[in-house]
PDB file of C-alpha atoms in Angstrom:
ATOM      1  CA  MET Y   1     149.761  84.198 110.710  1.00 50.00           C
ATOM      2  CA  LEU Y   2     148.535  83.257 106.943  1.00 50.00           C
ATOM      3  CA  GLN Y   3     145.388  82.011 108.663  1.00 56.00           C
ATOM      4  CA  GLU Y   4     144.717  84.923 110.833  1.00 58.00           C
ATOM      5  CA  ASN Y   5     144.496  86.793 107.780  1.00 63.00           C
ATOM      6  CA  VAL Y   6     142.407  84.454 106.221  1.00 62.00           C
ATOM      7  CA  LEU Y   7     139.374  84.241 108.882  1.00 67.00           C
ATOM      8  CA  PRO Y   8     138.550  88.057 108.469  1.00 70.00           C
ATOM      9  CA  GLU Y   9     138.537  87.683 104.794  1.00 71.00           C
ATOM     10  CA  VAL Y  10     136.239  84.648 104.962  1.00 65.00           C
ATOM     11  CA  ALA Y  11     133.765  86.271 107.365  1.00 68.00           C
ATOM     12  CA  SER Y  12     133.800  89.591 105.202  1.00 71.00           C
ATOM     13  CA  GLN Y  13     132.897  87.599 101.903  1.00 73.00           C
ATOM     14  CA  GLN Y  14     130.077  85.651 103.927  1.00 73.00           C
ATOM     15  CA  GLN Y  15     128.804  88.956 105.559  1.00 70.00           C
ATOM     16  CA  LYS Y  16     128.582  90.353 101.555  1.00 74.00           C
ATOM     17  CA  LEU Y  17     126.902  86.799 100.583  1.00 69.00           C
ATOM     18  CA  GLN Y  18     124.253  87.695 103.442  1.00 67.00           C
ATOM     19  CA  GLU Y  19     123.905  91.120 102.238  1.00 67.00           C
ATOM     20  CA  GLN Y  20     123.377  90.053  98.562  1.00 75.00           C
ATOM     21  CA  GLN Y  21     120.647  87.360  99.818  1.00 76.00           C
ATOM     22  CA  ASP Y  22     118.994  89.773 102.131  1.00 77.00           C
ATOM     23  CA  LEU Y  23     118.608  92.474  99.039  1.00 74.00           C
ATOM     24  CA  GLN Y  24     116.962  89.715  96.788  1.00 84.00           C
ATOM     25  CA  ASP Y  25     114.902  88.514  99.538  1.00 86.00           C
ATOM     26  CA  LYS Y  26     113.672  92.120  99.924  1.00 86.00           C
ATOM     27  CA  LEU Y  27     113.450  92.816  95.786  1.00 89.00           C
ATOM     28  CA  GLN Y  28     111.336  89.761  95.551  1.00 92.00           C
ATOM     29  CA  ARG Y  29     108.814  91.154  98.740  1.00 92.00           C
ATOM     30  CA  ILE Y  30     108.593  94.196  96.513  1.00 94.00           C
ATOM     31  CA  ALA Y  31     107.566  92.850  93.257  1.00 94.00           C
ATOM     32  CA  GLN Y  32     105.077  91.018  95.073  1.00 95.00           C
ATOM     33  CA  MET Y  33     103.414  93.797  96.394  1.00 96.00           C
ATOM     34  CA  ARG Y  34     100.138  95.820  95.402  1.00 97.00           C
ATOM     35  CA  MET Y  35      98.824  99.117  96.620  1.00 97.00           C
ATOM     36  CA  PHE Y  36      96.512  96.917  99.172  1.00 97.00           C
ATOM     37  CA  ASP Y  37     100.012  96.013 101.056  1.00 95.00           C
ATOM     38  CA  ASP Y  38     101.051  99.011 103.616  1.00 92.00           C
ATOM     39  CA  THR Y  39     104.565  99.496 102.299  1.00 93.00           C
ATOM     40  CA  LEU Y  40     103.823  99.998  98.783  1.00 96.00           C
ATOM     41  CA  MET Y  41     100.512 101.961  99.563  1.00 96.00           C
ATOM     42  CA  ASN Y  42     102.820 104.610 101.861  1.00 94.00           C
ATOM     43  CA  ALA Y  43     105.160 104.675  99.274  1.00 95.00           C
ATOM     44  CA  VAL Y  44     102.842 105.721  96.393  1.00 97.00           C
ATOM     45  CA  PHE Y  45     100.822 108.235  98.578  1.00 97.00           C
ATOM     46  CA  ASP Y  46     103.008 109.744 101.169  1.00 94.00           C
ATOM     47  CA  SER Y  47     103.468 113.588 100.265  1.00 95.00           C
ATOM     48  CA  ARG Y  48     102.200 112.785  96.634  1.00 97.00           C
ATOM     49  CA  ILE Y  49      99.809 115.327  95.874  1.00 97.00           C
ATOM     50  CA  ALA Y  50      98.633 114.244  92.206  1.00 97.00           C
ATOM     51  CA  GLU Y  51      98.421 110.443  93.403  1.00 98.00           C
ATOM     52  CA  THR Y  52      96.593 111.325  96.453  1.00 98.00           C
ATOM     53  CA  GLU Y  53      94.610 113.634  94.335  1.00 97.00           C
ATOM     54  CA  VAL Y  54      93.580 110.824  92.063  1.00 98.00           C
ATOM     55  CA  LEU Y  55      92.378 108.663  94.679  1.00 98.00           C
ATOM     56  CA  ILE Y  56      90.425 111.065  96.380  1.00 98.00           C
ATOM     57  CA  GLN Y  57      88.728 112.354  93.235  1.00 98.00           C
ATOM     58  CA  ILE Y  58      87.868 108.284  92.028  1.00 98.00           C
ATOM     59  CA  ILE Y  59      86.387 107.615  95.197  1.00 98.00           C
ATOM     60  CA  LEU Y  60      84.275 110.986  95.570  1.00 97.00           C
ATOM     61  CA  GLY Y  61      83.178 111.165  91.812  1.00 97.00           C
ATOM     62  CA  ARG Y  62      84.656 114.413  91.541  1.00 95.00           C
ATOM     63  CA  ASP Y  63      87.387 116.145  89.283  1.00 94.00           C
ATOM     64  CA  ASP Y  64      87.440 119.298  91.243  1.00 95.00           C
ATOM     65  CA  ILE Y  65      89.127 118.447  94.269  1.00 96.00           C
ATOM     66  CA  LYS Y  66      92.584 119.924  94.825  1.00 97.00           C
ATOM     67  CA  VAL Y  67      94.598 118.374  97.304  1.00 97.00           C
ATOM     68  CA  THR Y  68      96.884 120.594  99.120  1.00 97.00           C
ATOM     69  CA  SER Y  69      98.791 118.558 101.530  1.00 95.00           C
ATOM     70  CA  THR Y  70      99.154 114.634 102.140  1.00 96.00           C
ATOM     71  CA  LYS Y  71     100.665 112.493 104.598  1.00 94.00           C
ATOM     72  CA  THR Y  72     100.975 108.897 105.418  1.00 93.00           C
ATOM     73  CA  GLN Y  73     101.102 107.226 108.964  1.00 89.00           C
ATOM     74  CA  GLU Y  74     100.265 110.297 110.939  1.00 87.00           C
ATOM     75  CA  GLU Y  75      99.385 109.776 114.483  1.00 80.00           C
ATOM     76  CA  PHE Y  76      96.725 111.123 116.485  1.00 75.00           C
ATOM     77  CA  ILE Y  77      96.195 110.980 120.225  1.00 67.00           C
ATOM     78  CA  ASN Y  78      92.749 111.883 122.168  1.00 62.00           C
ATOM     79  CA  VAL Y  79      92.559 113.214 125.513  1.00 58.00           C
ATOM     80  CA  TYR Y  80      93.022 109.815 127.371  1.00 60.00           C
ATOM     81  CA  GLY Y  81      96.162 109.018 125.516  1.00 59.00           C
ATOM     82  CA  LYS Y  82      94.729 106.482 123.240  1.00 65.00           C
ATOM     83  CA  MET Y  83      96.989 106.707 119.873  1.00 69.00           C
ATOM     84  CA  VAL Y  84      95.836 105.996 116.523  1.00 78.00           C
ATOM     85  CA  THR Y  85      97.926 106.118 113.309  1.00 84.00           C
ATOM     86  CA  LEU Y  86      96.052 107.070 110.246  1.00 89.00           C
ATOM     87  CA  ASP Y  87      97.171 105.393 106.868  1.00 93.00           C
ATOM     88  CA  ILE Y  88      96.755 108.648 104.741  1.00 95.00           C
ATOM     89  CA  VAL Y  89      95.456 112.144 105.986  1.00 95.00           C
ATOM     90  CA  ALA Y  90      94.936 114.817 103.322  1.00 96.00           C
ATOM     91  CA  ARG Y  91      93.500 118.153 103.210  1.00 96.00           C
ATOM     92  CA  ASP Y  92      92.276 120.219 100.125  1.00 96.00           C
ATOM     93  CA  ALA Y  93      91.950 123.519  98.898  1.00 96.00           C
ATOM     94  CA  ASP Y  94      88.485 123.934 100.330  1.00 93.00           C
ATOM     95  CA  ASN Y  95      89.936 122.482 103.981  1.00 92.00           C
ATOM     96  CA  LYS Y  96      88.070 119.521 103.633  1.00 94.00           C
ATOM     97  CA  LEU Y  97      90.212 116.792 105.647  1.00 95.00           C
ATOM     98  CA  TYR Y  98      90.153 113.218 104.499  1.00 96.00           C
ATOM     99  CA  ASN Y  99      91.382 110.228 106.024  1.00 95.00           C
ATOM    100  CA  ILE Y 100      91.807 106.919 103.864  1.00 96.00           C
ATOM    101  CA  GLU Y 101      92.377 104.010 105.819  1.00 96.00           C
ATOM    102  CA  VAL Y 102      93.682 100.769 103.550  1.00 96.00           C
ATOM    103  CA  GLN Y 103      92.696  97.420 105.195  1.00 92.00           C
ATOM    104  CA  ARG Y 104      93.288  93.436 103.833  1.00 89.00           C
ATOM    105  CA  ASP Y 105      91.301  92.217 106.414  1.00 88.00           C
ATOM    106  CA  LYS Y 106      87.294  93.243 106.291  1.00 86.00           C
ATOM    107  CA  TYR Y 107      87.293  92.313 110.215  1.00 86.00           C
ATOM    108  CA  LYS Y 108      89.795  94.852 111.039  1.00 85.00           C
ATOM    109  CA  ALA Y 109      87.262  98.071 109.862  1.00 89.00           C
ATOM    110  CA  PRO Y 110      84.507  97.648 112.514  1.00 91.00           C
ATOM    111  CA  PRO Y 111      82.138 100.514 111.934  1.00 92.00           C
ATOM    112  CA  GLN Y 112      83.270 101.104 115.747  1.00 93.00           C
ATOM    113  CA  ARG Y 113      86.572 101.760 114.240  1.00 91.00           C
ATOM    114  CA  ALA Y 114      85.323 104.560 111.777  1.00 92.00           C
ATOM    115  CA  ARG Y 115      83.490 106.095 114.448  1.00 92.00           C
ATOM    116  CA  PHE Y 116      86.623 106.555 116.534  1.00 89.00           C
ATOM    117  CA  HIS Y 117      88.824 107.649 113.613  1.00 89.00           C
ATOM    118  CA  ALA Y 118      86.407 110.244 112.823  1.00 91.00           C
ATOM    119  CA  ALA Y 119      86.137 111.389 116.303  1.00 89.00           C
ATOM    120  CA  VAL Y 120      89.680 111.577 116.834  1.00 85.00           C
ATOM    121  CA  MET Y 121      90.195 113.698 113.852  1.00 86.00           C
ATOM    122  CA  ASP Y 122      87.063 116.051 114.319  1.00 88.00           C
ATOM    123  CA  ILE Y 123      88.811 116.970 117.741  1.00 84.00           C
ATOM    124  CA  THR Y 124      91.752 118.546 116.097  1.00 82.00           C
ATOM    125  CA  LEU Y 125      89.741 120.611 113.711  1.00 85.00           C
ATOM    126  CA  LEU Y 126      88.755 123.579 115.540  1.00 84.00           C
ATOM    127  CA  LYS Y 127      91.039 126.392 117.473  1.00 84.00           C
ATOM    128  CA  ASP Y 128      90.609 127.649 120.442  1.00 85.00           C
ATOM    129  CA  ARG Y 129      87.042 129.652 120.644  1.00 88.00           C
ATOM    130  CA  GLN Y 130      86.695 128.846 116.947  1.00 89.00           C
ATOM    131  CA  PRO Y 131      82.830 128.317 116.317  1.00 92.00           C
ATOM    132  CA  PHE Y 132      81.505 124.909 115.903  1.00 92.00           C
ATOM    133  CA  LYS Y 133      79.817 126.139 112.614  1.00 90.00           C
ATOM    134  CA  GLU Y 134      83.615 126.680 111.236  1.00 90.00           C
ATOM    135  CA  MET Y 135      84.407 123.095 111.430  1.00 92.00           C
ATOM    136  CA  PRO Y 136      85.624 121.715 108.083  1.00 92.00           C
ATOM    137  CA  GLU Y 137      84.139 118.828 106.296  1.00 95.00           C
ATOM    138  CA  ARG Y 138      85.714 115.477 107.243  1.00 96.00           C
ATOM    139  CA  TYR Y 139      85.916 112.227 105.097  1.00 97.00           C
ATOM    140  CA  THR Y 140      86.753 109.212 106.770  1.00 96.00           C
ATOM    141  CA  ILE Y 141      87.031 106.278 103.671  1.00 97.00           C
ATOM    142  CA  PHE Y 142      87.871 102.939 104.286  1.00 96.00           C
ATOM    143  CA  ILE Y 143      88.851 100.632 101.505  1.00 97.00           C
ATOM    144  CA  THR Y 144      88.739  96.979 102.366  1.00 96.00           C
ATOM    145  CA  GLU Y 145      90.346  94.348 100.299  1.00 96.00           C
ATOM    146  CA  GLU Y 146      87.033  92.415 100.831  1.00 95.00           C
ATOM    147  CA  ASP Y 147      83.470  93.211 100.371  1.00 96.00           C
ATOM    148  CA  LYS Y 148      82.897  94.788 103.924  1.00 95.00           C
ATOM    149  CA  PHE Y 149      79.208  94.507 103.996  1.00 96.00           C
ATOM    150  CA  GLY Y 150      78.772  91.570 101.579  1.00 95.00           C
ATOM    151  CA  SER Y 151      76.080  93.106  98.994  1.00 97.00           C
ATOM    152  CA  GLY Y 152      78.344  93.804  96.050  1.00 97.00           C
ATOM    153  CA  PHE Y 153      78.207  97.384  95.626  1.00 98.00           C
ATOM    154  CA  PRO Y 154      81.290  99.579  94.559  1.00 98.00           C
ATOM    155  CA  MET Y 155      80.839 101.610  97.581  1.00 98.00           C
ATOM    156  CA  TYR Y 156      78.760 102.222 100.840  1.00 98.00           C
ATOM    157  CA  HIS Y 157      78.069 105.838 102.042  1.00 97.00           C
ATOM    158  CA  VAL Y 158      77.595 106.319 106.003  1.00 96.00           C
ATOM    159  CA  GLU Y 159      75.855 109.663 106.648  1.00 95.00           C
ATOM    160  CA  ASN Y 160      73.868 111.038 109.937  1.00 95.00           C
ATOM    161  CA  VAL Y 161      70.030 111.390 109.193  1.00 96.00           C
ATOM    162  CA  ILE Y 162      67.396 112.658 110.849  1.00 96.00           C
ATOM    163  CA  LYS Y 163      64.596 109.729 111.037  1.00 96.00           C
ATOM    164  CA  GLU Y 164      61.726 111.779 112.179  1.00 97.00           C
ATOM    165  CA  LEU Y 165      62.187 114.044 109.181  1.00 97.00           C
ATOM    166  CA  ARG Y 166      62.010 111.183 106.730  1.00 95.00           C
ATOM    167  CA  ASP Y 167      65.835 110.662 107.121  1.00 95.00           C
ATOM    168  CA  GLU Y 168      66.710 114.418 105.614  1.00 96.00           C
ATOM    169  CA  PRO Y 169      70.271 114.352 106.220  1.00 95.00           C
ATOM    170  CA  PHE Y 170      71.828 115.818 109.621  1.00 96.00           C
ATOM    171  CA  ARG Y 171      74.608 117.892 107.651  1.00 94.00           C
ATOM    172  CA  ASP Y 172      77.001 117.534 110.529  1.00 94.00           C
ATOM    173  CA  GLY Y 173      79.819 117.426 107.788  1.00 94.00           C
ATOM    174  CA  GLY Y 174      80.903 114.295 108.878  1.00 95.00           C
ATOM    175  CA  HIS Y 175      81.198 111.715 106.068  1.00 97.00           C
ATOM    176  CA  ILE Y 176      82.154 107.784 106.359  1.00 97.00           C
ATOM    177  CA  ILE Y 177      82.573 105.518 103.303  1.00 97.00           C
ATOM    178  CA  PHE Y 178      83.368 102.069 102.786  1.00 97.00           C
ATOM    179  CA  VAL Y 179      85.124 101.211  99.469  1.00 98.00           C
ATOM    180  CA  ASN Y 180      84.585  97.438  98.398  1.00 97.00           C
ATOM    181  CA  GLY Y 181      88.076  96.257  97.342  1.00 97.00           C
ATOM    182  CA  GLU Y 182      86.589  93.284  95.464  1.00 97.00           C
ATOM    183  CA  TYR Y 183      84.635  95.465  92.994  1.00 98.00           C
ATOM    184  CA  ARG Y 184      85.919  94.996  89.163  1.00 96.00           C
ATOM    185  CA  ASP Y 185      83.798  96.528  86.707  1.00 97.00           C
ATOM    186  CA  VAL Y 186      86.642  98.271  84.969  1.00 97.00           C
ATOM    187  CA  SER Y 187      83.683 100.094  82.625  1.00 97.00           C
ATOM    188  CA  THR Y 188      83.834 102.289  85.945  1.00 98.00           C
ATOM    189  CA  PRO Y 189      86.216 104.718  87.704  1.00 98.00           C
ATOM    190  CA  ILE Y 190      86.394 102.868  91.280  1.00 98.00           C
ATOM    191  CA  GLY Y 191      86.166  99.334  89.211  1.00 98.00           C
ATOM    192  CA  GLN Y 192      89.474 100.621  87.611  1.00 98.00           C
ATOM    193  CA  LEU Y 193      90.917 101.933  91.137  1.00 98.00           C
ATOM    194  CA  MET Y 194      90.535  98.427  92.690  1.00 98.00           C
ATOM    195  CA  HIS Y 195      91.791  96.783  89.978  1.00 98.00           C
ATOM    196  CA  ASP Y 196      94.715  98.850  89.872  1.00 98.00           C
ATOM    197  CA  PHE Y 197      95.227  98.728  93.604  1.00 98.00           C
ATOM    198  CA  ALA Y 198      95.399  94.464  93.348  1.00 97.00           C
ATOM    199  CA  CYS Y 199      98.021  94.900  90.560  1.00 98.00           C
ATOM    200  CA  THR Y 200     101.755  93.605  91.461  1.00 97.00           C
ATOM    201  CA  GLN Y 201     102.893  94.858  87.794  1.00 97.00           C
ATOM    202  CA  ALA Y 202     103.109  98.739  87.051  1.00 97.00           C
ATOM    203  CA  SER Y 203     102.365  97.642  83.608  1.00 97.00           C
ATOM    204  CA  ASP Y 204      98.808  96.032  84.721  1.00 98.00           C
ATOM    205  CA  ILE Y 205      97.593  99.254  86.287  1.00 98.00           C
ATOM    206  CA  LEU Y 206      95.118 101.442  84.262  1.00 98.00           C
ATOM    207  CA  ASN Y 207      95.510 104.910  85.806  1.00 98.00           C
ATOM    208  CA  PRO Y 208      98.488 106.495  84.372  1.00 98.00           C
ATOM    209  CA  VAL Y 209      99.447 108.897  87.406  1.00 98.00           C
ATOM    210  CA  LEU Y 210      99.713 105.693  89.985  1.00 98.00           C
ATOM    211  CA  ARG Y 211     101.325 103.709  87.107  1.00 98.00           C
ATOM    212  CA  GLU Y 212     104.064 105.750  86.731  1.00 98.00           C
ATOM    213  CA  ARG Y 213     104.408 106.369  90.369  1.00 98.00           C
ATOM    214  CA  VAL Y 214     104.374 102.353  91.201  1.00 98.00           C
ATOM    215  CA  ARG Y 215     107.225 101.729  87.796  1.00 97.00           C
ATOM    216  CA  TYR Y 216     109.261 104.129  89.659  1.00 97.00           C
ATOM    217  CA  LEU Y 217     109.553 102.210  93.201  1.00 97.00           C
ATOM    218  CA  LYS Y 218     109.726  99.061  91.459  1.00 96.00           C
ATOM    219  CA  GLU Y 219     111.565  99.389  88.315  1.00 95.00           C
ATOM    220  CA  SER Y 220     113.825 102.129  88.793  1.00 95.00           C
ATOM    221  CA  GLU Y 221     116.947 102.283  90.854  1.00 93.00           C
ATOM    222  CA  GLY Y 222     116.178 105.175  92.993  1.00 94.00           C
ATOM    223  CA  GLY Y 223     112.551 103.767  93.315  1.00 94.00           C
ATOM    224  CA  THR Y 224     113.844 100.232  94.712  1.00 94.00           C
ATOM    225  CA  ALA Y 225     116.269 101.741  96.860  1.00 93.00           C
ATOM    226  CA  GLU Y 226     113.453 104.145  98.443  1.00 93.00           C
ATOM    227  CA  MET Y 227     111.101 100.682  99.295  1.00 94.00           C
ATOM    228  CA  CYS Y 228     114.306  98.537 100.786  1.00 92.00           C
ATOM    229  CA  GLU Y 229     114.453 101.281 103.033  1.00 91.00           C
ATOM    230  CA  LEU Y 230     110.645 101.262 103.615  1.00 89.00           C
ATOM    231  CA  VAL Y 231     110.746  97.047 104.066  1.00 89.00           C
ATOM    232  CA  GLU Y 232     113.547  97.598 106.832  1.00 87.00           C
ATOM    233  CA  GLU Y 233     111.635 100.409 108.415  1.00 83.00           C
ATOM    234  CA  TYR Y 234     108.157  98.869 108.480  1.00 78.00           C
ATOM    235  CA  ALA Y 235     110.263  95.526 110.042  1.00 79.00           C
ATOM    236  CA  GLU Y 236     111.489  97.466 112.604  1.00 80.00           C
ATOM    237  CA  LYS Y 237     108.168  98.534 113.491  1.00 77.00           C
ATOM    238  CA  LYS Y 238     106.774  95.310 113.561  1.00 78.00           C
ATOM    239  CA  ALA Y 239     109.352  94.166 116.088  1.00 81.00           C
ATOM    240  CA  MET Y 240     108.634  97.284 118.184  1.00 81.00           C
ATOM    241  CA  ARG Y 241     104.825  96.495 118.043  1.00 78.00           C
ATOM    242  CA  LYS Y 242     105.691  92.879 119.209  1.00 83.00           C
ATOM    243  CA  GLN Y 243     107.672  93.995 121.930  1.00 85.00           C
ATOM    244  CA  LEU Y 244     105.176  96.482 123.395  1.00 83.00           C
ATOM    245  CA  GLU Y 245     102.551  93.688 123.096  1.00 84.00           C
ATOM    246  CA  ILE Y 246     104.646  91.370 125.072  1.00 89.00           C
ATOM    247  CA  ALA Y 247     105.040  93.964 127.821  1.00 86.00           C
ATOM    248  CA  LYS Y 248     101.677  94.980 127.910  1.00 84.00           C
ATOM    249  CA  GLU Y 249     100.609  91.388 128.521  1.00 86.00           C
ATOM    250  CA  LEU Y 250     102.944  90.905 131.069  1.00 88.00           C
ATOM    251  CA  ILE Y 251     101.752  93.969 132.621  1.00 89.00           C
ATOM    252  CA  GLU Y 252      98.252  92.710 132.774  1.00 86.00           C
ATOM    253  CA  THR Y 253      98.816  89.463 133.632  1.00 89.00           C
ATOM    254  CA  THR Y 254     102.002  88.902 136.176  1.00 88.00           C
ATOM    255  CA  ASP Y 255     103.302  90.692 139.143  1.00 87.00           C
ATOM    256  CA  LEU Y 256     106.616  91.546 137.605  1.00 87.00           C
ATOM    257  CA  SER Y 257     107.936  94.963 138.338  1.00 90.00           C
ATOM    258  CA  LEU Y 258     108.019  97.453 135.540  1.00 88.00           C
ATOM    259  CA  GLU Y 259     111.830  97.543 135.825  1.00 90.00           C
ATOM    260  CA  HIS Y 260     112.111  93.760 135.234  1.00 86.00           C
ATOM    261  CA  ILE Y 261     109.264  93.705 132.460  1.00 89.00           C
ATOM    262  CA  ALA Y 262     111.798  96.513 130.534  1.00 88.00           C
ATOM    263  CA  ARG Y 263     114.740  94.437 130.924  1.00 89.00           C
ATOM    264  CA  VAL Y 264     113.006  91.307 129.769  1.00 86.00           C
ATOM    265  CA  VAL Y 265     111.387  92.623 126.499  1.00 86.00           C
ATOM    266  CA  LYS Y 266     114.408  95.233 126.248  1.00 86.00           C
ATOM    267  CA  LEU Y 267     112.016  98.316 126.300  1.00 87.00           C
ATOM    268  CA  PRO Y 268     112.957 101.556 127.856  1.00 89.00           C
ATOM    269  CA  LEU Y 269     111.644 101.779 131.188  1.00 87.00           C
ATOM    270  CA  ASP Y 270     109.554 105.003 130.442  1.00 87.00           C
ATOM    271  CA  THR Y 271     107.953 103.322 127.610  1.00 86.00           C
ATOM    272  CA  VAL Y 272     106.909 100.369 129.882  1.00 85.00           C
ATOM    273  CA  LYS Y 273     105.679 103.094 132.262  1.00 85.00           C
ATOM    274  CA  GLU Y 274     103.672 104.727 129.669  1.00 82.00           C
ATOM    275  CA  LEU Y 275     101.962 101.188 128.911  1.00 82.00           C
ATOM    276  CA  ALA Y 276     101.146 100.623 132.476  1.00 84.00           C
ATOM    277  CA  GLN Y 277      99.332 103.667 132.471  1.00 80.00           C
ATOM    278  CA  GLY Y 278      97.624 103.661 129.262  1.00 69.00           C
ATOM    279  CA  ARG Y 279      99.203 105.991 126.821  1.00 49.00           C
ATOM    280  CA  THR Y 280     100.895 103.585 124.707  1.00 49.00           C
ATOM    281  CA  ALA Y 281      98.346 101.726 122.145  1.00 47.00           C
TER     282      ALA Y 281
END
C-alpha cells in the first residue's frame, strides 16, 4: 500500500522538475533573443503604437508620422488561395499602409517576395467601385540582418520610374525599401536602430522607447510570462508547419489517399484537402 502511494508522489516530483527545467530553457532562450528574432520582434511591436511609430519614423526619416494601428503576423490571401503572413502591418493617420518584414536570411527576401507582398496588400486597399486614384500609399519594408545588396548603404529604396522621361517618378504610391541590418554607424538614426535590433540586453539598446519595451519583456515577471507563452506558441506553429510540409510532399510524390495522409501526419482531413487543392501555403 505504501508503494502505491509513493509512486504518484515520485511521478509528481519528476513532472515538477521537468517543468522547472523547461522554464529555465525558455528563459535562457529569451535572454539571447534580439529584435531580429521573430518571437521578440512580435512581442515588441504587436499592437504597440509607440514602438511601431519609432520604427517607421526612423526608417522614413520623418518625425511627423502618427501610427494609428499595428499588428504582427497578419494573414493575407489572394484570389487563388496563396496565403502570406506579414510580420508587421501598420497604418498611419494619413491612411498610409506599412508592411515591415524582418528577415535574418537575406536570401529569403528576394525582389519577387517584395513584389508579392506589395501586390497582396494593394488588392485590399480599395473598396468595391472606389476610384483607383484613392488608393492610399503603401510601403513594403524589408529589414534584413545582412546587407541584401552588399554595397554598404544603410537603405535601398526601390521606386517605379518612367525610363523615357529621364527616370521621372511614376508616382503610383507604391514604395519598397530594403534596410541593411549590418549598418552600424551609430551617429545616424538608422545605424542606431540596427544596433538596437542586434542587442540581447535591454541596457545596450539606445532608443529609450524600444529599450523600455525589451526591458519589460525580458526582465519583469509579467513580461517573461508573456514571452514564455509566445515561445510555446511559436513552437506549436513550427510543428504545424512541419506537418503541412510533410503532407504536401506526400501529396505531390505519392499515390496515397488524402485520408491516409491525414492519418499519417495527424492533420484534419479538411486541411489535407485544402493542401491538395493548393489553398494552403
